[in-house]
PDB file of C-alpha atoms in Angstrom:
ATOM      1  CA  TYR A   1      82.174 127.509  92.910  1.00 81.00           C
ATOM      2  CA  GLY A   2      79.576 126.594  90.364  1.00 85.00           C
ATOM      3  CA  ASP A   3      82.135 124.941  88.220  1.00 90.00           C
ATOM      4  CA  PHE A   4      83.431 122.957  91.177  1.00 87.00           C
ATOM      5  CA  VAL A   5      79.938 121.685  91.827  1.00 87.00           C
ATOM      6  CA  LEU A   6      79.403 120.913  88.101  1.00 91.00           C
ATOM      7  CA  LEU A   7      82.685 118.924  87.859  1.00 94.00           C
ATOM      8  CA  SER A   8      81.944 117.006  91.130  1.00 91.00           C
ATOM      9  CA  ALA A   9      78.564 115.918  89.892  1.00 91.00           C
ATOM     10  CA  LEU A  10      79.126 115.424  86.019  1.00 93.00           C
ATOM     11  CA  LEU A  11      82.369 113.515  86.612  1.00 95.00           C
ATOM     12  CA  ALA A  12      80.806 111.596  89.722  1.00 94.00           C
ATOM     13  CA  ALA A  13      84.181 112.497  91.397  1.00 94.00           C
ATOM     14  CA  ARG A  14      85.125 112.971  94.965  1.00 90.00           C
ATOM     15  CA  VAL A  15      85.510 116.768  95.986  1.00 88.00           C
ATOM     16  CA  TRP A  16      89.052 116.053  96.698  1.00 90.00           C
ATOM     17  CA  GLU A  17      89.723 114.694  93.269  1.00 93.00           C
ATOM     18  CA  VAL A  18      88.221 117.545  91.620  1.00 93.00           C
ATOM     19  CA  ALA A  19      90.779 119.743  93.461  1.00 90.00           C
ATOM     20  CA  GLY A  20      93.439 117.506  92.077  1.00 93.00           C
ATOM     21  CA  LEU A  21      92.621 117.940  88.466  1.00 95.00           C
ATOM     22  CA  LEU A  22      95.181 119.487  86.141  1.00 96.00           C
ATOM     23  CA  VAL A  23      94.610 120.953  82.709  1.00 96.00           C
ATOM     24  CA  GLY A  24      96.337 118.015  81.129  1.00 97.00           C
ATOM     25  CA  ASP A  25      93.950 115.472  82.653  1.00 98.00           C
ATOM     26  CA  ILE A  26      91.407 116.669  79.946  1.00 98.00           C
ATOM     27  CA  ASP A  27      91.837 114.570  76.733  1.00 97.00           C
ATOM     28  CA  TRP A  28      89.786 116.464  74.223  1.00 97.00           C
ATOM     29  CA  ASP A  29      90.783 113.831  71.261  1.00 97.00           C
ATOM     30  CA  ASN A  30      88.899 111.027  73.291  1.00 97.00           C
ATOM     31  CA  ARG A  31      86.579 113.274  75.365  1.00 97.00           C
ATOM     32  CA  LEU A  32      87.632 111.847  78.713  1.00 97.00           C
ATOM     33  CA  VAL A  33      88.888 113.204  81.990  1.00 97.00           C
ATOM     34  CA  THR A  34      91.573 111.283  83.879  1.00 97.00           C
ATOM     35  CA  ILE A  35      91.288 111.397  87.678  1.00 97.00           C
ATOM     36  CA  ALA A  36      94.577 110.343  88.991  1.00 96.00           C
ATOM     37  CA  ARG A  37      95.078 112.327  92.139  1.00 94.00           C
ATOM     38  CA  GLN A  38      93.669 114.216  94.951  1.00 91.00           C
ATOM     39  CA  HIS A  39      94.275 117.172  97.178  1.00 86.00           C
ATOM     40  CA  PHE A  40      93.463 115.975 100.690  1.00 80.00           C
ATOM     41  CA  SER A  41      93.708 117.230 104.239  1.00 77.00           C
ATOM     42  CA  GLY A  42      96.501 115.539 106.089  1.00 76.00           C
ATOM     43  CA  SER A  43      97.929 116.080 109.485  1.00 81.00           C
ATOM     44  CA  ASN A  44     100.493 118.597 107.909  1.00 82.00           C
ATOM     45  CA  GLY A  45      97.801 120.351 105.847  1.00 81.00           C
ATOM     46  CA  LEU A  46      96.818 119.660 102.221  1.00 84.00           C
ATOM     47  CA  CYS A  47      98.781 117.039 100.519  1.00 84.00           C
ATOM     48  CA  LEU A  48      98.565 115.704  96.815  1.00 84.00           C
ATOM     49  CA  LYS A  49      98.398 112.066  96.682  1.00 87.00           C
ATOM     50  CA  PRO A  50      96.785 109.338  94.588  1.00 86.00           C
ATOM     51  CA  THR A  51      93.062 108.784  94.313  1.00 87.00           C
ATOM     52  CA  LYS A  52      91.398 106.626  97.110  1.00 86.00           C
ATOM     53  CA  SER A  53      91.686 103.457  94.930  1.00 85.00           C
ATOM     54  CA  ARG A  54      95.303 104.452  94.243  1.00 88.00           C
ATOM     55  CA  GLN A  55      94.487 103.984  90.634  1.00 91.00           C
ATOM     56  CA  ALA A  56      93.877 106.584  87.837  1.00 94.00           C
ATOM     57  CA  ARG A  57      90.394 106.194  86.115  1.00 95.00           C
ATOM     58  CA  THR A  58      88.801 107.868  83.077  1.00 96.00           C
ATOM     59  CA  VAL A  59      85.550 109.410  82.914  1.00 96.00           C
ATOM     60  CA  PRO A  60      83.577 110.626  79.735  1.00 96.00           C
ATOM     61  CA  ILE A  61      83.081 114.235  79.250  1.00 97.00           C
ATOM     62  CA  LEU A  62      79.371 114.952  79.268  1.00 95.00           C
ATOM     63  CA  LYS A  63      78.006 117.562  77.090  1.00 96.00           C
ATOM     64  CA  PRO A  64      76.942 119.998  79.738  1.00 94.00           C
ATOM     65  CA  LEU A  65      80.300 119.843  81.029  1.00 95.00           C
ATOM     66  CA  GLU A  66      82.236 120.624  77.845  1.00 96.00           C
ATOM     67  CA  PRO A  67      81.859 124.519  77.690  1.00 96.00           C
ATOM     68  CA  VAL A  68      83.048 124.607  81.409  1.00 95.00           C
ATOM     69  CA  LEU A  69      86.025 122.506  80.585  1.00 97.00           C
ATOM     70  CA  ARG A  70      86.879 124.326  77.506  1.00 97.00           C
ATOM     71  CA  ARG A  71      86.960 127.648  79.348  1.00 95.00           C
ATOM     72  CA  MET A  72      89.187 125.988  82.098  1.00 95.00           C
ATOM     73  CA  THR A  73      91.639 124.475  79.517  1.00 97.00           C
ATOM     74  CA  ASP A  74      91.850 126.767  76.530  1.00 96.00           C
ATOM     75  CA  GLY A  75      95.348 128.381  76.243  1.00 95.00           C
ATOM     76  CA  ARG A  76      96.435 127.003  79.602  1.00 96.00           C
ATOM     77  CA  ASP A  77      99.655 124.729  80.148  1.00 96.00           C
ATOM     78  CA  HIS A  78      99.010 121.078  80.850  1.00 96.00           C
ATOM     79  CA  ASP A  79     100.643 121.139  84.275  1.00 95.00           C
ATOM     80  CA  GLN A  80      98.388 123.820  85.721  1.00 94.00           C
ATOM     81  CA  PRO A  81      95.763 123.171  88.065  1.00 92.00           C
ATOM     82  CA  LEU A  82      92.371 122.849  86.411  1.00 93.00           C
ATOM     83  CA  LEU A  83      90.459 124.879  89.212  1.00 90.00           C
ATOM     84  CA  ARG A  84      91.633 127.037  92.021  1.00 86.00           C
ATOM     85  CA  GLY A  85      89.870 129.413  94.327  1.00 82.00           C
ATOM     86  CA  PRO A  86      89.464 133.122  93.808  1.00 82.00           C
ATOM     87  CA  ARG A  87      92.671 133.875  95.692  1.00 83.00           C
ATOM     88  CA  GLY A  88      94.414 131.019  93.804  1.00 82.00           C
ATOM     89  CA  GLY A  89      94.082 128.355  96.662  1.00 81.00           C
ATOM     90  CA  VAL A  90      92.962 124.721  96.576  1.00 82.00           C
ATOM     91  CA  LEU A  91      89.306 124.395  96.672  1.00 79.00           C
ATOM     92  CA  THR A  92      88.290 121.785  99.451  1.00 77.00           C
ATOM     93  CA  THR A  93      85.018 120.503 100.720  1.00 76.00           C
ATOM     94  CA  GLY A  94      85.557 122.989 103.676  1.00 79.00           C
ATOM     95  CA  THR A  95      86.254 125.949 101.471  1.00 80.00           C
ATOM     96  CA  LEU A  96      83.199 125.206  99.270  1.00 78.00           C
ATOM     97  CA  SER A  97      81.085 124.840 102.402  1.00 81.00           C
ATOM     98  CA  ARG A  98      82.247 128.115 103.731  1.00 83.00           C
ATOM     99  CA  ALA A  99      82.060 130.344 100.486  1.00 81.00           C
ATOM    100  CA  THR A 100      78.686 129.210  99.434  1.00 81.00           C
ATOM    101  CA  ASP A 101      77.239 128.759 102.922  1.00 82.00           C
ATOM    102  CA  TRP A 102      76.412 125.351 101.848  1.00 79.00           C
ATOM    103  CA  THR A 103      73.986 124.289 104.712  1.00 82.00           C
ATOM    104  CA  ASN A 104      71.811 127.391 104.207  1.00 85.00           C
ATOM    105  CA  LEU A 105      72.225 127.195 100.378  1.00 84.00           C
ATOM    106  CA  VAL A 106      70.910 123.708 100.196  1.00 81.00           C
ATOM    107  CA  GLN A 107      68.204 124.253 102.775  1.00 85.00           C
ATOM    108  CA  ARG A 108      66.919 127.257 100.453  1.00 87.00           C
ATOM    109  CA  LEU A 109      67.124 124.919  97.432  1.00 83.00           C
ATOM    110  CA  GLY A 110      65.031 122.305  99.132  1.00 84.00           C
ATOM    111  CA  HIS A 111      67.656 119.642  99.792  1.00 81.00           C
ATOM    112  CA  PRO A 112      68.330 120.128 103.494  1.00 81.00           C
ATOM    113  CA  GLY A 113      71.187 117.740 104.463  1.00 80.00           C
ATOM    114  CA  LEU A 114      72.663 117.607 101.036  1.00 76.00           C
ATOM    115  CA  ARG A 115      76.280 116.666 101.461  1.00 80.00           C
ATOM    116  CA  ARG A 116      79.077 117.716  98.953  1.00 79.00           C
ATOM    117  CA  HIS A 117      79.825 114.101  98.519  1.00 81.00           C
ATOM    118  CA  ASP A 118      76.030 113.675  97.482  1.00 83.00           C
ATOM    119  CA  LEU A 119      77.160 115.238  94.154  1.00 83.00           C
ATOM    120  CA  ARG A 120      79.020 112.131  93.324  1.00 86.00           C
ATOM    121  CA  HIS A 121      76.088 110.012  94.177  1.00 88.00           C
ATOM    122  CA  ALA A 122      73.985 112.160  91.866  1.00 87.00           C
ATOM    123  CA  GLY A 123      76.362 111.904  89.121  1.00 90.00           C
ATOM    124  CA  ALA A 124      76.527 108.007  89.516  1.00 91.00           C
ATOM    125  CA  THR A 125      72.629 107.924  89.444  1.00 90.00           C
ATOM    126  CA  TRP A 126      72.520 109.940  86.313  1.00 89.00           C
ATOM    127  CA  PHE A 127      75.037 107.694  84.435  1.00 91.00           C
ATOM    128  CA  ALA A 128      72.891 104.557  85.902  1.00 90.00           C
ATOM    129  CA  ASN A 129      69.590 106.143  84.767  1.00 87.00           C
ATOM    130  CA  ALA A 130      71.101 106.672  81.294  1.00 89.00           C
ATOM    131  CA  GLY A 131      71.582 102.820  80.985  1.00 88.00           C
ATOM    132  CA  VAL A 132      75.286 102.959  81.640  1.00 92.00           C
ATOM    133  CA  PRO A 133      76.175  99.210  82.590  1.00 93.00           C
ATOM    134  CA  LEU A 134      77.017  98.735  86.208  1.00 93.00           C
ATOM    135  CA  HIS A 135      80.536  97.322  85.390  1.00 94.00           C
ATOM    136  CA  ILE A 136      81.329 100.514  83.265  1.00 94.00           C
ATOM    137  CA  LEU A 137      79.865 102.709  86.224  1.00 93.00           C
ATOM    138  CA  ARG A 138      82.094 100.779  88.674  1.00 93.00           C
ATOM    139  CA  ASP A 139      85.223 101.730  86.567  1.00 93.00           C
ATOM    140  CA  ILE A 140      84.050 105.351  86.276  1.00 92.00           C
ATOM    141  CA  LEU A 141      83.554 105.792  90.053  1.00 92.00           C
ATOM    142  CA  GLY A 142      86.953 103.721  90.533  1.00 91.00           C
ATOM    143  CA  HIS A 143      85.329 101.210  92.990  1.00 92.00           C
ATOM    144  CA  ALA A 144      86.689  97.642  93.387  1.00 91.00           C
ATOM    145  CA  SER A 145      83.283  96.263  94.058  1.00 91.00           C
ATOM    146  CA  ILE A 146      80.182  96.473  92.249  1.00 90.00           C
ATOM    147  CA  GLU A 147      78.368  96.338  95.524  1.00 91.00           C
ATOM    148  CA  THR A 148      79.906  99.661  96.503  1.00 87.00           C
ATOM    149  CA  THR A 149      78.757 101.040  93.262  1.00 86.00           C
ATOM    150  CA  LYS A 150      75.192  99.959  93.775  1.00 86.00           C
ATOM    151  CA  SER A 151      75.160 101.733  97.179  1.00 85.00           C
ATOM    152  CA  TYR A 152      75.786 104.937  95.121  1.00 79.00           C
ATOM    153  CA  LEU A 153      72.611 104.719  93.058  1.00 83.00           C
ATOM    154  CA  HIS A 154      69.511 106.219  94.161  1.00 79.00           C
ATOM    155  CA  THR A 155      65.992 105.915  92.706  1.00 74.00           C
ATOM    156  CA  ASP A 156      64.505 109.221  91.837  1.00 74.00           C
ATOM    157  CA  THR A 157      60.797 110.200  91.013  1.00 78.00           C
ATOM    158  CA  THR A 158      61.673 110.372  87.411  1.00 78.00           C
ATOM    159  CA  GLU A 159      62.880 106.798  87.195  1.00 76.00           C
ATOM    160  CA  LEU A 160      59.748 105.709  89.133  1.00 82.00           C
ATOM    161  CA  ALA A 161      57.511 107.507  86.606  1.00 84.00           C
ATOM    162  CA  LEU A 162      59.326 105.801  83.767  1.00 82.00           C
ATOM    163  CA  ALA A 163      58.942 102.254  85.425  1.00 84.00           C
ATOM    164  CA  ALA A 164      55.287 103.012  85.797  1.00 87.00           C
ATOM    165  CA  GLU A 165      54.845 103.921  82.164  1.00 88.00           C
ATOM    166  CA  ARG A 166      56.868 100.857  80.914  1.00 86.00           C
ATOM    167  CA  THR A 167      54.825  98.516  83.039  1.00 88.00           C
ATOM    168  CA  ASN A 168      51.542 100.357  81.889  1.00 86.00           C
ATOM    169  CA  GLN A 169      52.776  99.765  78.186  1.00 87.00           C
ATOM    170  CA  HIS A 170      53.394  96.130  78.956  1.00 86.00           C
ATOM    171  CA  LEU A 171      50.212  95.535  80.626  1.00 84.00           C
ATOM    172  CA  ARG A 172      48.264  97.448  77.757  1.00 83.00           C
ATOM    173  CA  GLY A 173      50.373  95.256  75.193  1.00 81.00           C
ATOM    174  CA  SER A 174      50.056  92.020  76.863  1.00 75.00           C
ATOM    175  CA  GLY A 175      46.162  92.049  76.819  1.00 72.00           C
ATOM    176  CA  SER A 176      46.199  91.717  80.548  1.00 67.00           C
ATOM    177  CA  SER A 177      42.704  91.973  82.199  1.00 69.00           C
ATOM    178  CA  LEU A 178      44.285  94.145  84.909  1.00 73.00           C
ATOM    179  CA  TYR A 179      44.564  96.872  82.456  1.00 63.00           C
ATOM    180  CA  THR A 180      41.375  98.783  81.683  1.00 60.00           C
ATOM    181  CA  THR A 181      41.122 102.169  79.896  1.00 53.00           C
TER     182      THR A 181
END
């Protein structure tokens, strides 16, 4: 289940989209993952359908994800599912929740209330904090609107500390009377 969590966060993908990935969606030549489909719960059980936006999108393969994807793709046929549960079934948000005892797990980790979809938000925030332009991030997330993409970005303490350091450097360098050593 750790692979599932990593894929969700580092691809900034919906849980249903991670469940829909195939081995052939990994493009090692260009270091991209194509997200083209999702396994989704419907009235008749699980069904395979296009992404929420109905359009495929590509996401770059980040270095921490490379060994996981290599292990999942090496020697496997392109049409095979990338990831399945221990008994071969589709991993869904409910499966992940039950198998990991998600509510208690995130409580113990100090993140009570963390939803599986928040992994997508975390990935989006990491891309943004790394300086990825908003229009590129919108494409990575598959949003039609930049406003929707903005709602996925969350300020964290690391970025606040960097903002303070940048501002301190600016004040120091500008000879501002506000800055004293």
